[in-house]
PDB file of C-alpha atoms in Angstrom:
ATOM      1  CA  UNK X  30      17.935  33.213   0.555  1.00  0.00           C
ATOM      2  CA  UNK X  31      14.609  35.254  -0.411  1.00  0.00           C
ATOM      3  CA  UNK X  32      11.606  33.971   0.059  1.00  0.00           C
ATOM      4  CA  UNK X  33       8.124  35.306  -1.338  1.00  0.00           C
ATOM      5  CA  UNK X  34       4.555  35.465  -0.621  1.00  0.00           C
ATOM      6  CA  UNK X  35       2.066  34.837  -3.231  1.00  0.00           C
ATOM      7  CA  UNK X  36       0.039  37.792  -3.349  1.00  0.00           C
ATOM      8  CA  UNK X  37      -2.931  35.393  -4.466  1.00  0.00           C
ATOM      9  CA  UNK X  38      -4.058  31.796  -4.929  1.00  0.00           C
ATOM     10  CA  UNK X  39      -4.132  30.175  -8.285  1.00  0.00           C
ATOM     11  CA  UNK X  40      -7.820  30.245  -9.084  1.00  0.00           C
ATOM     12  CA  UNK X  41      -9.751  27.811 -11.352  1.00  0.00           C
ATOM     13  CA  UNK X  42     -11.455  29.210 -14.133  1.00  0.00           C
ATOM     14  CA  UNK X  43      -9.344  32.374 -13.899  1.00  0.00           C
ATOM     15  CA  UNK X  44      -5.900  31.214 -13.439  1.00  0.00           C
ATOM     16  CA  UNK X  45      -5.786  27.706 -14.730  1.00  0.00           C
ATOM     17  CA  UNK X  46      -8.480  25.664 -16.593  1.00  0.00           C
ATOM     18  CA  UNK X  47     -10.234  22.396 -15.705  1.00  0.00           C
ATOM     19  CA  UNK X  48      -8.257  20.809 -19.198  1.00  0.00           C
ATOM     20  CA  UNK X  49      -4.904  22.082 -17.597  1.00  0.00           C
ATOM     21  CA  UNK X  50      -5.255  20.187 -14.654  1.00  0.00           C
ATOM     22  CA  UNK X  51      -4.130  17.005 -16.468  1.00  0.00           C
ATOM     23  CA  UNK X  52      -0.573  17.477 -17.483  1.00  0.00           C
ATOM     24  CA  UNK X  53       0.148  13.833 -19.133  1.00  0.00           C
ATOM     25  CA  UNK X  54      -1.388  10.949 -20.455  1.00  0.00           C
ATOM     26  CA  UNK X  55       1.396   8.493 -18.774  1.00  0.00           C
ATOM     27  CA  UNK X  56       1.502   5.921 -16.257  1.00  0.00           C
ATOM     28  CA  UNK X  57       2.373   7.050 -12.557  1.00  0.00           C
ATOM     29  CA  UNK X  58       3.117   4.639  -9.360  1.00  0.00           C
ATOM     30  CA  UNK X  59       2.118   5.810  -6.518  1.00  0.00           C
ATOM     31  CA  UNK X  60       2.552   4.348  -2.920  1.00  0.00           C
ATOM     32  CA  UNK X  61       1.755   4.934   0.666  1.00  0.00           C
ATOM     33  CA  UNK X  62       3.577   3.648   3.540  1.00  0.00           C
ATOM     34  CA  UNK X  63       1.826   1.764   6.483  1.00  0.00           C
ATOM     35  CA  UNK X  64       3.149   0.611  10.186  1.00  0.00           C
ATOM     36  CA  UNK X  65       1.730  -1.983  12.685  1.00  0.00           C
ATOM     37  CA  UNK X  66       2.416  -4.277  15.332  1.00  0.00           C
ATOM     38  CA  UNK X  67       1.886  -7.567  15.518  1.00  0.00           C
ATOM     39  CA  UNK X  68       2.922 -10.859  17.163  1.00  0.00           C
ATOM     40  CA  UNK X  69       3.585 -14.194  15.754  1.00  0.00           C
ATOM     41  CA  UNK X  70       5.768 -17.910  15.750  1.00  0.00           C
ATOM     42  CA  UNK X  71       7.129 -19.780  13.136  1.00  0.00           C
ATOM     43  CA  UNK X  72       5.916 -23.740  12.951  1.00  0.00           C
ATOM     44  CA  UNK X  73       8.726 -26.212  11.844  1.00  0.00           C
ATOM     45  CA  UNK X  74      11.316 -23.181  12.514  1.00  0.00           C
ATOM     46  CA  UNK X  75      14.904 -23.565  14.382  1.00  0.00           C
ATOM     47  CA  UNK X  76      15.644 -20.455  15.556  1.00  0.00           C
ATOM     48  CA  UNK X  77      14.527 -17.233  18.310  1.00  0.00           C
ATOM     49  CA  UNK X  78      11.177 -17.242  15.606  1.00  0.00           C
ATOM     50  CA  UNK X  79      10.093 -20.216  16.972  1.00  0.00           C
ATOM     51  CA  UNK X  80       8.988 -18.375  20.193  1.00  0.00           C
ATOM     52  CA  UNK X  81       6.764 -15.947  20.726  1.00  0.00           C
ATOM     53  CA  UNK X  82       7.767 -12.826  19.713  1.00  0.00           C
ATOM     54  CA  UNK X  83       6.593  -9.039  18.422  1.00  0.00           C
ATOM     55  CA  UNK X  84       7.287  -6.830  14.877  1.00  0.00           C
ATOM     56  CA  UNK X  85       6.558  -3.407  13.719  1.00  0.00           C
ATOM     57  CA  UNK X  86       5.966  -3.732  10.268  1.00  0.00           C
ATOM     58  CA  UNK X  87       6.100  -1.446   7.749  1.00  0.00           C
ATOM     59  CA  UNK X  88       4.335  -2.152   4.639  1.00  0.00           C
ATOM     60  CA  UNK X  89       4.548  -0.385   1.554  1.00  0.00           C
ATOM     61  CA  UNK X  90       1.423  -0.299  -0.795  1.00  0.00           C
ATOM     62  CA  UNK X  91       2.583   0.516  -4.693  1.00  0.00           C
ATOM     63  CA  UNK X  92      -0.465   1.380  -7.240  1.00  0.00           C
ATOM     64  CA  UNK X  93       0.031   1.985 -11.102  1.00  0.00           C
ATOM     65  CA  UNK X  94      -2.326   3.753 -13.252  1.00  0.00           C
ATOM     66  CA  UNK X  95      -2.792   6.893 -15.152  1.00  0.00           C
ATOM     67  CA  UNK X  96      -4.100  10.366 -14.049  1.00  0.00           C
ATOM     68  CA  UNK X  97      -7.854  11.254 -14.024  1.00  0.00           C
ATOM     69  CA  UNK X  98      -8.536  14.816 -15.220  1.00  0.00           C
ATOM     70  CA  UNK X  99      -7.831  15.725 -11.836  1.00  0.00           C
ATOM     71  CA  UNK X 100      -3.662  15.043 -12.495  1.00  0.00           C
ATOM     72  CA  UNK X 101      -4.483  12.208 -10.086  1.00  0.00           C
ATOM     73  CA  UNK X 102      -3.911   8.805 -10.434  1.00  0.00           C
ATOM     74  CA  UNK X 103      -6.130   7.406  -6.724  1.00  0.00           C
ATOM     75  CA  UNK X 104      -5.927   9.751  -4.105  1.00  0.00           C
ATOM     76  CA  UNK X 105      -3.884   8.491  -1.360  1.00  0.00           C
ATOM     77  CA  UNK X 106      -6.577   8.270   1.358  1.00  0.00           C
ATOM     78  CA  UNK X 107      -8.329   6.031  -0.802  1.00  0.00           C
ATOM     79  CA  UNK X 108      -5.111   3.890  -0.591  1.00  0.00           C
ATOM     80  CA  UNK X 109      -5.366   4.618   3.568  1.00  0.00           C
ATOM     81  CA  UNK X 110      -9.010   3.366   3.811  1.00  0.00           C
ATOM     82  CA  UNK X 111      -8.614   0.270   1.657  1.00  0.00           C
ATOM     83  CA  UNK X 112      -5.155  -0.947   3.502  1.00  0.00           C
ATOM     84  CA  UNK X 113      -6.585   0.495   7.052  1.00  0.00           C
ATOM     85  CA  UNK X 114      -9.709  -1.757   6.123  1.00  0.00           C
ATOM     86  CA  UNK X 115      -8.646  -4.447   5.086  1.00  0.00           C
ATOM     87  CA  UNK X 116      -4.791  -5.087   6.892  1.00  0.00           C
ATOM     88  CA  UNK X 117      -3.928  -2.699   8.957  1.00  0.00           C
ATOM     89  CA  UNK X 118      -7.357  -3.560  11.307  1.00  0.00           C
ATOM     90  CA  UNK X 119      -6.899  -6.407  11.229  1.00  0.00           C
ATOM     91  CA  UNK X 120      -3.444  -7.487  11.838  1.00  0.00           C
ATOM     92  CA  UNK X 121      -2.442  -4.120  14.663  1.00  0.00           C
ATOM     93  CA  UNK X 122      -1.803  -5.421  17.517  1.00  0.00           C
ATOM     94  CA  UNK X 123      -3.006  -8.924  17.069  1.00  0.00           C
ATOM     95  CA  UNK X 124      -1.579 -12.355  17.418  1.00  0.00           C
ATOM     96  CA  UNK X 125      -1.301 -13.465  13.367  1.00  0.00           C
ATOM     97  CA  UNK X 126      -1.245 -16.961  14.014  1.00  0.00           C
ATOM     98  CA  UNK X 127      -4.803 -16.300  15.280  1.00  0.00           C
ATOM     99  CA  UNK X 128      -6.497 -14.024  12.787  1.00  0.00           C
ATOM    100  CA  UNK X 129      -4.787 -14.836   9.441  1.00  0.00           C
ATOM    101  CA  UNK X 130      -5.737 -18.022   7.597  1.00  0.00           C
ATOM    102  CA  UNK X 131      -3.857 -21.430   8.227  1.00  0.00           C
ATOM    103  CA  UNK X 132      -0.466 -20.546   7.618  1.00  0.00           C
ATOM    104  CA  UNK X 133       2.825 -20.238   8.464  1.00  0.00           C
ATOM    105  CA  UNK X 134       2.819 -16.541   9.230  1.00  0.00           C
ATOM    106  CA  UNK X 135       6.121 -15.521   7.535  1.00  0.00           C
ATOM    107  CA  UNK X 136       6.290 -12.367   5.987  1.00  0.00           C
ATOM    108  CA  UNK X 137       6.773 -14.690   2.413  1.00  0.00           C
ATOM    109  CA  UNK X 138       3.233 -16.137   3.319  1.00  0.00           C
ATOM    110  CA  UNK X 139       1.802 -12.668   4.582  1.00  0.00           C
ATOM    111  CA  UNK X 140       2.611 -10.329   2.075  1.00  0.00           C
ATOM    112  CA  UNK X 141       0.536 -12.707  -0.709  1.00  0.00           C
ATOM    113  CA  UNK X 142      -2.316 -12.378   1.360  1.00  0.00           C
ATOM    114  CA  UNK X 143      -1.837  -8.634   1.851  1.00  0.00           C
ATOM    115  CA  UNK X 144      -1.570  -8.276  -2.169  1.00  0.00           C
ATOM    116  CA  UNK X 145      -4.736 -10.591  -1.935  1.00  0.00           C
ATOM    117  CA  UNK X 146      -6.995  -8.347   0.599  1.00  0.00           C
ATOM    118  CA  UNK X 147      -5.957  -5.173  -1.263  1.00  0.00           C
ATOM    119  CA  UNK X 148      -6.556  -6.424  -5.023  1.00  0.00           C
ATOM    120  CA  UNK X 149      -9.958  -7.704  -4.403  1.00  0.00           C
ATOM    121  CA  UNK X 150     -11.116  -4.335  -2.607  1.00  0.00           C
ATOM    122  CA  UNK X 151      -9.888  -2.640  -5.581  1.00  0.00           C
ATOM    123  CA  UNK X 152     -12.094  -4.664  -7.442  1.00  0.00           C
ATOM    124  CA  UNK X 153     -14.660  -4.459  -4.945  1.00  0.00           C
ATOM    125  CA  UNK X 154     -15.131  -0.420  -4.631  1.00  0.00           C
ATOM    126  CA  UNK X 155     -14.687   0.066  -8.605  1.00  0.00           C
ATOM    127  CA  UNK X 156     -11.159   1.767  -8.919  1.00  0.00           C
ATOM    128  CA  UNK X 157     -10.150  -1.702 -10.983  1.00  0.00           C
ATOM    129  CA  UNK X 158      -8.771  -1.984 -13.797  1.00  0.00           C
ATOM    130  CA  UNK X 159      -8.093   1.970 -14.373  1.00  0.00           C
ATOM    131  CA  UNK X 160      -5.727   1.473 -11.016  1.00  0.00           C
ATOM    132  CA  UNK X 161      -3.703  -1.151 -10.335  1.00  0.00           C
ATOM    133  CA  UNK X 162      -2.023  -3.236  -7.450  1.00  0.00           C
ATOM    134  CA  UNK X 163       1.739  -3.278  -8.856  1.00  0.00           C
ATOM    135  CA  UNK X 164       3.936  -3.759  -5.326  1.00  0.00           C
ATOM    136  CA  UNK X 165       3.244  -5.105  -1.881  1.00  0.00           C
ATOM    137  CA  UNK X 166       6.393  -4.459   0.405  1.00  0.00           C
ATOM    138  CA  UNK X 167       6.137  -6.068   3.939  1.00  0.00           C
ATOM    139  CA  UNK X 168       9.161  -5.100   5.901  1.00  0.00           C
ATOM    140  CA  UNK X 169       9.537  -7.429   9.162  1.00  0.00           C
ATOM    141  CA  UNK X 170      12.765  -5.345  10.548  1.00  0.00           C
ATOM    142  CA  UNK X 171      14.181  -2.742   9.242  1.00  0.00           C
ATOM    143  CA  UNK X 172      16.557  -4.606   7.170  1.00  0.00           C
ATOM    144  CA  UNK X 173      14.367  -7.584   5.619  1.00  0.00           C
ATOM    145  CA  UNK X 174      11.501  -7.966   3.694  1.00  0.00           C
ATOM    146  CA  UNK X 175       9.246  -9.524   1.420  1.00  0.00           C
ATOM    147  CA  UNK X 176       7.860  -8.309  -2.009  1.00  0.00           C
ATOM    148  CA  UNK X 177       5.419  -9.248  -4.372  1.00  0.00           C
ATOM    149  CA  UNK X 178       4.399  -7.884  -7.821  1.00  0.00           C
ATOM    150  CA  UNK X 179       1.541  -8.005 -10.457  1.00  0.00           C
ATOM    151  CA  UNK X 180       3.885  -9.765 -12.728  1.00  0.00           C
ATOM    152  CA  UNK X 181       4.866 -12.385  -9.994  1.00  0.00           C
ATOM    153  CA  UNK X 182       1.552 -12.545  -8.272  1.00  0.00           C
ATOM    154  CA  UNK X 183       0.237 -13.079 -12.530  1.00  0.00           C
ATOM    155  CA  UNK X 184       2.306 -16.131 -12.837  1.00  0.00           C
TER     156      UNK X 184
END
């Protein structure tokens, strides 16, 4: 296999023009991928979740909207600091029962509130309604989780 070395960087204004950057006028998900660790019980639960007991999470954060004339639709640290801000900080390494509100803390329960949190600091910081919160994915093993969408969360 050959492999070659740009003799040069694309250049704006030479190269390519501002008005290229924007190749489409569609709609584009995008989604960044989070991990913490948190402990929790289940009330009025049979079973080991009854007890004490630890998760790594992995949350999934899914945004819809279309492209600035940039090509981009939010840039993906701006999906970092919102979700660092206001879940990730909050929940890593924490006991859930203690710092989310009165509830059962099942990942059913949690992920509304996650969709919750993240909506309203969309709304908050001005990216809303050109972006929008489409998916919130809270995995509690690797195997299960719990998903809510605009359409569901609309209902």
């Amino acid at each position: 296999m050959s492999y070659e070395i740009p003799k040069k960087v694309q250049l704006l204004g030479t190269d390519i023009q501002k008005e290229q950057l924007k190749y489409h006028t569609k709609k584009v998900l995008v989604s960044k991928e989070f991990t913490f660790d948190s402990a929790h019980h289940l009330h009025c639960y049979e079973g080991k979740c009854q007890s004490l007991h630890g998760h790594t999470y992995r949350l999934q954060v899914i945004m819809l909207g279309r492209t600035d004339e940039r090509g981009i639709v939010i840039d993906f640290a701006d999906i970092k600091k919102i979700t660092k801000e206001k879940v990730i900080d909050p929940l890593d390494h924490k006991y859930l029962n203690d710092v989310l509100p009165p509830m059962n803390t099942t990942a059913e329960n949690m992920v509304v509130w996650i969709y919750e949190q993240i909506k309203e600091a969309l709304i908050d910081e001005g990216w809303s309604p050109e972006v929008i919160l489409e998916e919130i994915r809270l995995w509690e093993t690797p195997t299960s989780y719990a998903s809510v969408t605009r359409a569901l969360m609309e209902e």
